[in-house]
mmCIF file of C-alpha atoms in Angstrom:
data_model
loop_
_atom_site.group_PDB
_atom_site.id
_atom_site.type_symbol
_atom_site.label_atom_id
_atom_site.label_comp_id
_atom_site.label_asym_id
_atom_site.label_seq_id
_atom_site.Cartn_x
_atom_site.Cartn_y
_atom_site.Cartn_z
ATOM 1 C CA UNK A 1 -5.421 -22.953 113.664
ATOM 2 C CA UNK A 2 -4.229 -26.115 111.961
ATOM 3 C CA UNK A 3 -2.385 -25.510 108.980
ATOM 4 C CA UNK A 4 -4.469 -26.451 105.493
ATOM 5 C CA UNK A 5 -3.283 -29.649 103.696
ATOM 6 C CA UNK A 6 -1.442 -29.019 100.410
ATOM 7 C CA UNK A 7 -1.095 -30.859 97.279
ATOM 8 C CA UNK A 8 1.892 -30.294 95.231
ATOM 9 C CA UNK A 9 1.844 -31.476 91.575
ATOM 10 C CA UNK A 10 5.322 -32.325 90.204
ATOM 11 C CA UNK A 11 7.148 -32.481 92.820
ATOM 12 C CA UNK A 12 10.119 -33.673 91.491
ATOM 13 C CA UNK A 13 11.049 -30.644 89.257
ATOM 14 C CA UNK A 14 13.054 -27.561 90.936
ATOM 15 C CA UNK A 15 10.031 -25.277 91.921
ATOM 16 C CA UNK A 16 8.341 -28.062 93.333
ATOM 17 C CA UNK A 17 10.224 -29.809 95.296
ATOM 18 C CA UNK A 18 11.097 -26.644 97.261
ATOM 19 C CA UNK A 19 7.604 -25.942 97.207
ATOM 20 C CA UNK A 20 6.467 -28.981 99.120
ATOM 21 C CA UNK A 21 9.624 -28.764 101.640
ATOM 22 C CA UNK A 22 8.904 -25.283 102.375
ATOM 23 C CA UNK A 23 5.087 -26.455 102.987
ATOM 24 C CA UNK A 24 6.420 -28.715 105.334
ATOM 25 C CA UNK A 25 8.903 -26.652 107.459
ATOM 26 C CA UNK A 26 6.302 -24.380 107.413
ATOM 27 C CA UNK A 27 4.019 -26.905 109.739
ATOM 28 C CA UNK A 28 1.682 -28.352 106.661
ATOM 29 C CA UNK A 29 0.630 -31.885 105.644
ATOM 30 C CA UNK A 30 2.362 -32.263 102.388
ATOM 31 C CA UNK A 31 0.887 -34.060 99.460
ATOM 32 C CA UNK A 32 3.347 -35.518 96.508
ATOM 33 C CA UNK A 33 1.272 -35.846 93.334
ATOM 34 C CA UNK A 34 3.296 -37.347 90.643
ATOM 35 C CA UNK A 35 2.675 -39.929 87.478
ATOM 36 C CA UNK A 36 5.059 -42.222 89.205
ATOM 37 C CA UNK A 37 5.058 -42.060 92.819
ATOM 38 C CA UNK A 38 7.979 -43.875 93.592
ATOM 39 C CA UNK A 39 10.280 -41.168 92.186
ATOM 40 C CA UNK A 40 13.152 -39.621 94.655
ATOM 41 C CA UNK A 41 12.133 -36.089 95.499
ATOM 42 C CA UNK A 42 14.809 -33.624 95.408
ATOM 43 C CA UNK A 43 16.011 -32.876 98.873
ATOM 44 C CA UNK A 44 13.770 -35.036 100.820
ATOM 45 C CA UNK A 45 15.576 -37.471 102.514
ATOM 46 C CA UNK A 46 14.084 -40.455 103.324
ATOM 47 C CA UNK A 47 14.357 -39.984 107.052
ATOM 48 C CA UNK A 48 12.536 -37.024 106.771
ATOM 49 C CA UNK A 49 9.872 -38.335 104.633
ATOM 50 C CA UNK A 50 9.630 -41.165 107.425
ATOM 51 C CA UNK A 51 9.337 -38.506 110.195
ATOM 52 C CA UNK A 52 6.186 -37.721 108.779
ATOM 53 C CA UNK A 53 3.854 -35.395 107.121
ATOM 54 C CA UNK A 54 4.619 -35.849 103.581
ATOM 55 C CA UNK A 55 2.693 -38.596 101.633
ATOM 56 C CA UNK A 56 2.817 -39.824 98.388
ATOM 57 C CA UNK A 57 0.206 -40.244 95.856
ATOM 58 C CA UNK A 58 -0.470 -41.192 91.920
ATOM 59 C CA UNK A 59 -1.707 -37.907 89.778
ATOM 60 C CA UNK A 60 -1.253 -36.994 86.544
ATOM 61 C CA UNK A 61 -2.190 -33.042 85.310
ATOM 62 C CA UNK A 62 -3.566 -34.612 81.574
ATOM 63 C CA UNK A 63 -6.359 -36.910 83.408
ATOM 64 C CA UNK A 64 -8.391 -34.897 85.442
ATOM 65 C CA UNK A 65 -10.124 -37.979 87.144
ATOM 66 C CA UNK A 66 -6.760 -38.523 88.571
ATOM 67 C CA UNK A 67 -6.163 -35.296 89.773
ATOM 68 C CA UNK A 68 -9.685 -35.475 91.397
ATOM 69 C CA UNK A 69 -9.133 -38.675 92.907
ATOM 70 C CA UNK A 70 -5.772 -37.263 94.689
ATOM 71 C CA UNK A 71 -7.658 -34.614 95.952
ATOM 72 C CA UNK A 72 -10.306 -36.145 97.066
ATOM 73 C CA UNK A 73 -8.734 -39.410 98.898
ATOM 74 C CA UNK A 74 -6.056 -37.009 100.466
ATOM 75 C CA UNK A 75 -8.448 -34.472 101.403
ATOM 76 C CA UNK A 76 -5.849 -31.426 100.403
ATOM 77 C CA UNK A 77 -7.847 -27.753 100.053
ATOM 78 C CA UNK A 78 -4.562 -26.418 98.824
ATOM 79 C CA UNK A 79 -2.782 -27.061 95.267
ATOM 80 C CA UNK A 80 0.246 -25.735 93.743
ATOM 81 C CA UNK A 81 0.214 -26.761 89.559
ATOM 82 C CA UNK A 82 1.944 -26.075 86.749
ATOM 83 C CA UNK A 83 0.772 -25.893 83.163
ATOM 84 C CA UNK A 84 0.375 -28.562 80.844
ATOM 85 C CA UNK A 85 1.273 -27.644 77.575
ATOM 86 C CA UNK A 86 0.147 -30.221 75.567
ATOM 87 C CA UNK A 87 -3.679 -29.467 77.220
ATOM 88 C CA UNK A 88 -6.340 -28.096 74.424
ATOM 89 C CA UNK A 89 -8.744 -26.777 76.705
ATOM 90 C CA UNK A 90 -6.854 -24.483 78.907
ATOM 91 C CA UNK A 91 -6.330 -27.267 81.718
ATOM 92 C CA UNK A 92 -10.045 -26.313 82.186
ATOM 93 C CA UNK A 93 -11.308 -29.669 83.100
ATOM 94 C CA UNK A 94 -8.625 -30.220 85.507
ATOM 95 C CA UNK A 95 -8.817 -26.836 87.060
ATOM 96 C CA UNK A 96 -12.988 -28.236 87.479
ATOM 97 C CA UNK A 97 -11.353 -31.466 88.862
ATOM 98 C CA UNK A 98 -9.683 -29.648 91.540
ATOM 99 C CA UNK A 99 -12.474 -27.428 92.330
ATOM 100 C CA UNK A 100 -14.930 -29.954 92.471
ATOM 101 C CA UNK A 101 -12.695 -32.282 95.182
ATOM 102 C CA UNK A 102 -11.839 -29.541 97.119
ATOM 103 C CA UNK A 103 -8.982 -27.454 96.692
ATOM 104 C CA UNK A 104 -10.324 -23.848 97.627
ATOM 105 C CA UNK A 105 -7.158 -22.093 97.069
ATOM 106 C CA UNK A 106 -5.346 -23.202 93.793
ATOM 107 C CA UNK A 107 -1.666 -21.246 93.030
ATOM 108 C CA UNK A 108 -0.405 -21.972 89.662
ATOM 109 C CA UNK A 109 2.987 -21.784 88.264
ATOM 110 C CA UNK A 110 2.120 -18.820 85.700
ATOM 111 C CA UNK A 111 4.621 -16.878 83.426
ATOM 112 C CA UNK A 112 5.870 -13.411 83.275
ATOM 113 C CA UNK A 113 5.323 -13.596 79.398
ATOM 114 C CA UNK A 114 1.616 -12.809 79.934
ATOM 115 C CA UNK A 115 2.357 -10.325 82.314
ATOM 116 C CA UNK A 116 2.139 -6.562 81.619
ATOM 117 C CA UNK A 117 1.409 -7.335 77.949
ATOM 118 C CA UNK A 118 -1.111 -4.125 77.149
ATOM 119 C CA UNK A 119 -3.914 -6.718 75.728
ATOM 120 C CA UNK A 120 -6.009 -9.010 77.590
ATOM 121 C CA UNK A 121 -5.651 -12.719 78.348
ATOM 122 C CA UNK A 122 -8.237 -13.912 76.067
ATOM 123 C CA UNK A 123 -6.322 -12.012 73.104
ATOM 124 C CA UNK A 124 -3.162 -13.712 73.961
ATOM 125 C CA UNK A 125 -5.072 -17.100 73.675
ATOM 126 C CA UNK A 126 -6.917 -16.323 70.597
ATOM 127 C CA UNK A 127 -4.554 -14.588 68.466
ATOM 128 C CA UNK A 128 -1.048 -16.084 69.834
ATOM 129 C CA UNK A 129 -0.336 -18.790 67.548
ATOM 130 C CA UNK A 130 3.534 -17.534 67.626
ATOM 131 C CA UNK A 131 4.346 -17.163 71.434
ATOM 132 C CA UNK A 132 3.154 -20.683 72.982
ATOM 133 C CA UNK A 133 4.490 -20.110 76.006
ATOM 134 C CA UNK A 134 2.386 -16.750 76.600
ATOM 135 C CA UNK A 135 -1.100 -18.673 75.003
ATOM 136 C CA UNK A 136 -0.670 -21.650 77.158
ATOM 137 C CA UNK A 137 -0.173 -19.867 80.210
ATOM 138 C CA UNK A 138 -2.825 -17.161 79.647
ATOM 139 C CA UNK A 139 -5.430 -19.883 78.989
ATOM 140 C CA UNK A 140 -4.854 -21.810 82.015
ATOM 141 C CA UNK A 141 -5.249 -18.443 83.873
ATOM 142 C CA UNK A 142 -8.313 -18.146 82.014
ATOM 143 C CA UNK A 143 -9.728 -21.384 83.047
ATOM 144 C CA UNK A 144 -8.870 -20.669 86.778
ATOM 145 C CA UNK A 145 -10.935 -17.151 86.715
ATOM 146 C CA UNK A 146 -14.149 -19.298 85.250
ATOM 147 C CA UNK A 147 -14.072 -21.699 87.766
ATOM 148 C CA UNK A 148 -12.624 -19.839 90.940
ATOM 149 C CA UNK A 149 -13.564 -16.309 90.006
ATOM 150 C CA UNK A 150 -11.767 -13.284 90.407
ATOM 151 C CA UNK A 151 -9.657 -13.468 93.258
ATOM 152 C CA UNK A 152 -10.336 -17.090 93.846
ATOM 153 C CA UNK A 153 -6.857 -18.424 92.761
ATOM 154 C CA UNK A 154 -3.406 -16.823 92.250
ATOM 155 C CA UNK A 155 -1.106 -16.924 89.413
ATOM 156 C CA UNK A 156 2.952 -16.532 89.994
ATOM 157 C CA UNK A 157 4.349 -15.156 86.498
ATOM 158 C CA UNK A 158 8.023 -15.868 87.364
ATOM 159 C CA UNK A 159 10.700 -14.298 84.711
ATOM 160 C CA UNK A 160 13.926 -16.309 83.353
ATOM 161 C CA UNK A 161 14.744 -18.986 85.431
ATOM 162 C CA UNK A 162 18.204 -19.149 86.359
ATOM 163 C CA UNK A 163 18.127 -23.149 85.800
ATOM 164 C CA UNK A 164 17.460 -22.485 81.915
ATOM 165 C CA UNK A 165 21.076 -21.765 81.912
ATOM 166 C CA UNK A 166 21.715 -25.475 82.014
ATOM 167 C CA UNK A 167 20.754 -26.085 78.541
ATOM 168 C CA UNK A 168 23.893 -23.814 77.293
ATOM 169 C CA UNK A 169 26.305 -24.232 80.345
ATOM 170 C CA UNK A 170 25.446 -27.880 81.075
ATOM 171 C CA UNK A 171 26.715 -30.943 80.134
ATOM 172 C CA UNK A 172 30.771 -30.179 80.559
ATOM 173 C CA UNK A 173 30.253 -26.900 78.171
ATOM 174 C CA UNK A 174 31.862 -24.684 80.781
ATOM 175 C CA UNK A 175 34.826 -27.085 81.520
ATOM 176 C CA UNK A 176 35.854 -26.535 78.677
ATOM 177 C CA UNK A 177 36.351 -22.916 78.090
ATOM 178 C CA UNK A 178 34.290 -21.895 75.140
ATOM 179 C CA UNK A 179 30.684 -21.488 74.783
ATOM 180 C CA UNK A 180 27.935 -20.739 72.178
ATOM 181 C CA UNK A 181 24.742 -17.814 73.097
ATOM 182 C CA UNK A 182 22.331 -17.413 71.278
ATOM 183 C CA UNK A 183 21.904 -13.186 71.114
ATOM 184 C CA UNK A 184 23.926 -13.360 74.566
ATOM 185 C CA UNK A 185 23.428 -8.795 74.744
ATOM 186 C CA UNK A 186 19.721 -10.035 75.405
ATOM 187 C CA UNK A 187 19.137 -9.410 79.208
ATOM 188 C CA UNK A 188 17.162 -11.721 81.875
ATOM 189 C CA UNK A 189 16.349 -11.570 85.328
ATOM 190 C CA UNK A 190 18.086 -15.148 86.179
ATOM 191 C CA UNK A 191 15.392 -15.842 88.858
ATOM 192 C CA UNK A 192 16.262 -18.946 90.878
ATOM 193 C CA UNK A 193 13.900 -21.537 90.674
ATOM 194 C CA UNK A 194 14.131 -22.431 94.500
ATOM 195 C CA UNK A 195 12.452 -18.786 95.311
ATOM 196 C CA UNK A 196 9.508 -19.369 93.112
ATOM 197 C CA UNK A 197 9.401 -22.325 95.147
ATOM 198 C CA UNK A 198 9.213 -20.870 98.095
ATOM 199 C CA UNK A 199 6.878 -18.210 97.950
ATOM 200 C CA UNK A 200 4.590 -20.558 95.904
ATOM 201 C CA UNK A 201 4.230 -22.382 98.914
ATOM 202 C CA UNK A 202 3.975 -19.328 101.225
ATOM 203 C CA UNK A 203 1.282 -18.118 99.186
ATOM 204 C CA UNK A 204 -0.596 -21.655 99.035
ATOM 205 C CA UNK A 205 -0.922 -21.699 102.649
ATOM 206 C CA UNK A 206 -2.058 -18.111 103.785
ATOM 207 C CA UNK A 207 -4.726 -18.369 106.765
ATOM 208 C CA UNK A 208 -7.126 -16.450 104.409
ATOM 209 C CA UNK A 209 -6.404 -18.222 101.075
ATOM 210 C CA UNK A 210 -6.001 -16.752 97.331
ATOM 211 C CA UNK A 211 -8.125 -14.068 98.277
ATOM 212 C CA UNK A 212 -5.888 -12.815 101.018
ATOM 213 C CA UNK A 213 -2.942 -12.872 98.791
ATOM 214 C CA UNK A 214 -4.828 -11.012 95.791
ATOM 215 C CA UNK A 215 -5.958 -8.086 98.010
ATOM 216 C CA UNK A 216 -2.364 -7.769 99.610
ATOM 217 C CA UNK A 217 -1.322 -7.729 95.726
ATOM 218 C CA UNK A 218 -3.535 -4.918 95.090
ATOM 219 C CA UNK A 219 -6.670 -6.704 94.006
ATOM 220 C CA UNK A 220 -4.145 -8.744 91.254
ATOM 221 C CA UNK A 221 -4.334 -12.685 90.894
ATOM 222 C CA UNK A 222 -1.328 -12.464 88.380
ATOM 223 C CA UNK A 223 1.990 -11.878 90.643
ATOM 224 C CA UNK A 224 4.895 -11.084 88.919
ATOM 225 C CA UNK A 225 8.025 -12.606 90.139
ATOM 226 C CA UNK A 226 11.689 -11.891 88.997
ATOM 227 C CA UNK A 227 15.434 -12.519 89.827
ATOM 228 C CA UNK A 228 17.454 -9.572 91.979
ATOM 229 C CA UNK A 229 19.445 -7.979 88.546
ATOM 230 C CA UNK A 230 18.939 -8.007 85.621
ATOM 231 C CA UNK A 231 22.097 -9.057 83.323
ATOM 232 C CA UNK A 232 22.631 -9.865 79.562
ATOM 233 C CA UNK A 233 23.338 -13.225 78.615
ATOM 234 C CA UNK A 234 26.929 -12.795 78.219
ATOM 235 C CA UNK A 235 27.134 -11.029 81.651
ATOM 236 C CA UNK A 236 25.210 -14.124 83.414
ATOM 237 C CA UNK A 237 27.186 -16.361 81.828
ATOM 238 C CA UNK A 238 30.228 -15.466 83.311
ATOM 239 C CA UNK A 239 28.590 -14.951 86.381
ATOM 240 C CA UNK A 240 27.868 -18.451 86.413
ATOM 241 C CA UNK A 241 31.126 -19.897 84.985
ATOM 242 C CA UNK A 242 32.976 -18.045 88.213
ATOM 243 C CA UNK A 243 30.611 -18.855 90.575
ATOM 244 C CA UNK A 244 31.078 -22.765 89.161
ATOM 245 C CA UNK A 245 34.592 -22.397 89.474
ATOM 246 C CA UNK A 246 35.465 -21.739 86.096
ATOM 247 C CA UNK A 247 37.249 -18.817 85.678
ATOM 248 C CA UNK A 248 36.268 -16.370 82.414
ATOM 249 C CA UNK A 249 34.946 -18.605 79.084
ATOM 250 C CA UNK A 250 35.170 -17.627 75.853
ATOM 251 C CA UNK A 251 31.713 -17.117 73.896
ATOM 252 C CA UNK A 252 30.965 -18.028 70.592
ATOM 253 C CA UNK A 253 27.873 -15.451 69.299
ATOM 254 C CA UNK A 254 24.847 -16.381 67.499
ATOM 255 C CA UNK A 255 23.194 -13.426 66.106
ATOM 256 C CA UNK A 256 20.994 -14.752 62.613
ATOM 257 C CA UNK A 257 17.436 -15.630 64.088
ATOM 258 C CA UNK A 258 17.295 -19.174 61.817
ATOM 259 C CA UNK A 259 20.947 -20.372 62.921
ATOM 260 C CA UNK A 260 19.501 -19.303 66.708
ATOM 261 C CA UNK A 261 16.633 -21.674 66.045
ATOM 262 C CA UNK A 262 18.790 -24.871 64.704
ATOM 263 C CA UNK A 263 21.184 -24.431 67.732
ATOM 264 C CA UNK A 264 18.809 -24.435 70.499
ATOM 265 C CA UNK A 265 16.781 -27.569 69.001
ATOM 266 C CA UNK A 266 19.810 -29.149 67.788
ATOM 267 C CA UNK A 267 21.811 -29.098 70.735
ATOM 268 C CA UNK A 268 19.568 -27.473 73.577
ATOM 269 C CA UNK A 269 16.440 -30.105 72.937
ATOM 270 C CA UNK A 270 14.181 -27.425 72.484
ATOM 271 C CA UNK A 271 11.008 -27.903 70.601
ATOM 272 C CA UNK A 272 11.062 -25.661 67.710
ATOM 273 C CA UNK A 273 7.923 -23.534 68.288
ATOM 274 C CA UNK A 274 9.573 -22.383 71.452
ATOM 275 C CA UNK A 275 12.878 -21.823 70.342
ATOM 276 C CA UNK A 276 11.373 -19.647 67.292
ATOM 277 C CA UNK A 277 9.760 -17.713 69.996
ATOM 278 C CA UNK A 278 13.270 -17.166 71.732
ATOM 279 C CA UNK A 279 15.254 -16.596 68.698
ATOM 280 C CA UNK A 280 12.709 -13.959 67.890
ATOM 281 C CA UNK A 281 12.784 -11.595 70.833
ATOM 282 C CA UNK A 282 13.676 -13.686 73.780
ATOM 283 C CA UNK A 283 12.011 -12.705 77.002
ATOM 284 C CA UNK A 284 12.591 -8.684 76.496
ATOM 285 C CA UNK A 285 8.734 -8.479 76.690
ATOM 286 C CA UNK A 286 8.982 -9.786 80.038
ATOM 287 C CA UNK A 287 12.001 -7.145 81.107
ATOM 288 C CA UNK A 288 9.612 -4.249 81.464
ATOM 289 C CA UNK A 289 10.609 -1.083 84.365
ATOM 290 C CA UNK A 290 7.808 -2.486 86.235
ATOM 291 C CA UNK A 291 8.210 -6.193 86.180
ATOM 292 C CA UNK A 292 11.708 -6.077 87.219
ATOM 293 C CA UNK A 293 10.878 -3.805 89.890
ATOM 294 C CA UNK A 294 8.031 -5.053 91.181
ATOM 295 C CA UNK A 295 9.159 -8.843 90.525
ATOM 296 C CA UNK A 296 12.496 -8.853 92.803
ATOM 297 C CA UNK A 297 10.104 -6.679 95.372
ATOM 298 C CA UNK A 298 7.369 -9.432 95.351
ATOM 299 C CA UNK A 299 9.696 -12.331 95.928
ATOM 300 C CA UNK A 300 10.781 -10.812 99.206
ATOM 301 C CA UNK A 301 7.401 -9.530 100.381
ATOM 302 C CA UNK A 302 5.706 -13.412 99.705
ATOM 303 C CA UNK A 303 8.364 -15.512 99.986
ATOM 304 C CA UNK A 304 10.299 -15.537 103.396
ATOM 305 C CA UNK A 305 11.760 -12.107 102.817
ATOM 306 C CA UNK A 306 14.694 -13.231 101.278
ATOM 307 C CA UNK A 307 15.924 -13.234 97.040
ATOM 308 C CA UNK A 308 18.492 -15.415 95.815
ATOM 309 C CA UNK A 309 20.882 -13.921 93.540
ATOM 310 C CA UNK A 310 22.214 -15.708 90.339
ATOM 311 C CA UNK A 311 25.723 -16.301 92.336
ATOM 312 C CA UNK A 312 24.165 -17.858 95.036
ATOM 313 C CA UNK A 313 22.185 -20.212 92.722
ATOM 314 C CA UNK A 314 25.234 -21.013 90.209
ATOM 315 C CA UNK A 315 27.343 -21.475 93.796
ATOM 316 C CA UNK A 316 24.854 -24.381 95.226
ATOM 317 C CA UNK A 317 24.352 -25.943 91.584
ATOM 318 C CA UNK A 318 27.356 -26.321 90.765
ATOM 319 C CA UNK A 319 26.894 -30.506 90.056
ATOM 320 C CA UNK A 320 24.905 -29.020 87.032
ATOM 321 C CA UNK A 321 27.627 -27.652 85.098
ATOM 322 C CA UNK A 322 30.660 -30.491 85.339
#
């Protein structure tokens, strides 16, 4: 049986691009959606891209027409997304644009912050004004069960990526010695970014679709996925500063919630409705005994049985933090 064609939105950010190389090695015809086409894809040379298999295409998430065009003039069944945060219905016409030109099986980037959280989605979306990153996710999950139905889609709620250790560590900050955390005894799984990737496009191209996946998950479109161990900030940091090549760093602590806020928008880039959220209470809702159980479990089981841990990932970044 032919493998399904899959379209892969974004395919120049780190899930992504691993997503639609995995698709690839993994015998499908690979579809690059992207607001500029021309764009380099992160590790796809261009003799592989001239081999074959991958083609490129013009998409953007915010203009549904777009996104049904690239479905439709590709002919892809498949579709990994992301969320759009700056949508104000949910992504709900989109997720109608890909459901009306033909993507059966839709697998969307999701976050562990709406995972486990003792309420429904629709509360999260009505009455979570002060976590945006929860409400934006849960609402694009929302739109995917109106349109595809229970167990017509599948949601990956990945923890902490690994890669957010960039905005901290990044930019020569580990070169030279010292660093500044924000709250750095506040633990996160560090999940690499690449193994999201991965499974995401495992899961996109099952013989049996979303609904295959959600009854292997226990009748659950919402898959949790974390890193291997979890670690404080402090701890990870130093993790990564070895792993880099660095040797031990000093830290500089940050433990008053508004002087948390100012640093990561002052010198992270971090709009301030998310940092608030961070400064807060981090991702500790996400760091239940279940999620970072099950998470590290679920990366192996639909992924391609392997987990990356955050020494491996600092080890083959390590361009990221010079």
């Amino acid at each position: 049986m032919a493998s399904p064609k899959l379209i892969v939105f974004g395919p120049t950010g780190d899930i992504a691009s691993v997503a639609a190389l995995t698709a690839r090695g993994l015998g499908a015809h690979v579809v690059l959606a992207m607001r500029d086409p021309s764009k380099p894809i992160p590790g796809l040379a261009a003799e592989l891209e001239a081999r074959g298999g991958f083609e490129r295409v013009r998409a953007d998430l915010a203009d549904p027409d777009s996104v049904a065009a690239a479905v439709t003039t590709t002919g892809a069944t498949r579709a990994v997304f992301y969320v759009d945060f700056a949508s104000t219905d949910g992504m709900l016409a989109t997720v109608r644009a890909l459901h009306g030109a033909g993507v059966d099986s839709p697998v969307l980037i999701s976050s562990a912050s709406v995972h486990n959280r003792g309420v429904p989605l629709e509360r999260l979306v009505t009455h979570g004004a002060d976590e945006p990153i929860a409400r934006a996710h849960a609402a694009v999950e929302l739109s995917l069960r109106a349109v595809y139905g229970p167990g017509g889609y599948v949601a990956l709620r990945p923890g902490f990526f690994a890669s957010n250790s960039r905005r901290w560590l990044g930019g020569g900050q580990l070169a030279s010695g010292r660093v500044t955390l924000d709250f750095p005894e506040r633990v996160f799984d560090w999940i690499a970014p690449p193994d999201i990737g991965r499974v995401a496009a495992h899961v996109a191209l099952r013989a049996g679709g979303a609904r295959e996946v959600v009854a292997e998950a226990g009748g659950a479109e919402g898959i949790v996925l974390m890193g291997p161990r979890l670690l404080s900030g402090r701890e990870g940091t130093q993790v990564i500063a070895r792993a880099a090549g660095f040797g031990e760093v000093g830290i500089e602590e940050i433990l008053d919630e508004d002087a948390a806020v100012r640093h990561m928008v002052e010198k992270q880039g971090l709009p301030e409705i998310f940092a608030r959220t961070l400064a807060k209470h981090g991702v500790d809702y996400a760091m239940t005994e279940e999620n970072t159980t099950v998470g590290p479990a679920n990366v192996v089981k639909f992924g391609d049985g392997k987990i990356t841990s955050l020494e491996g990932w600092a080890a083959a970044h390590k361009e990221a933090f010079n």
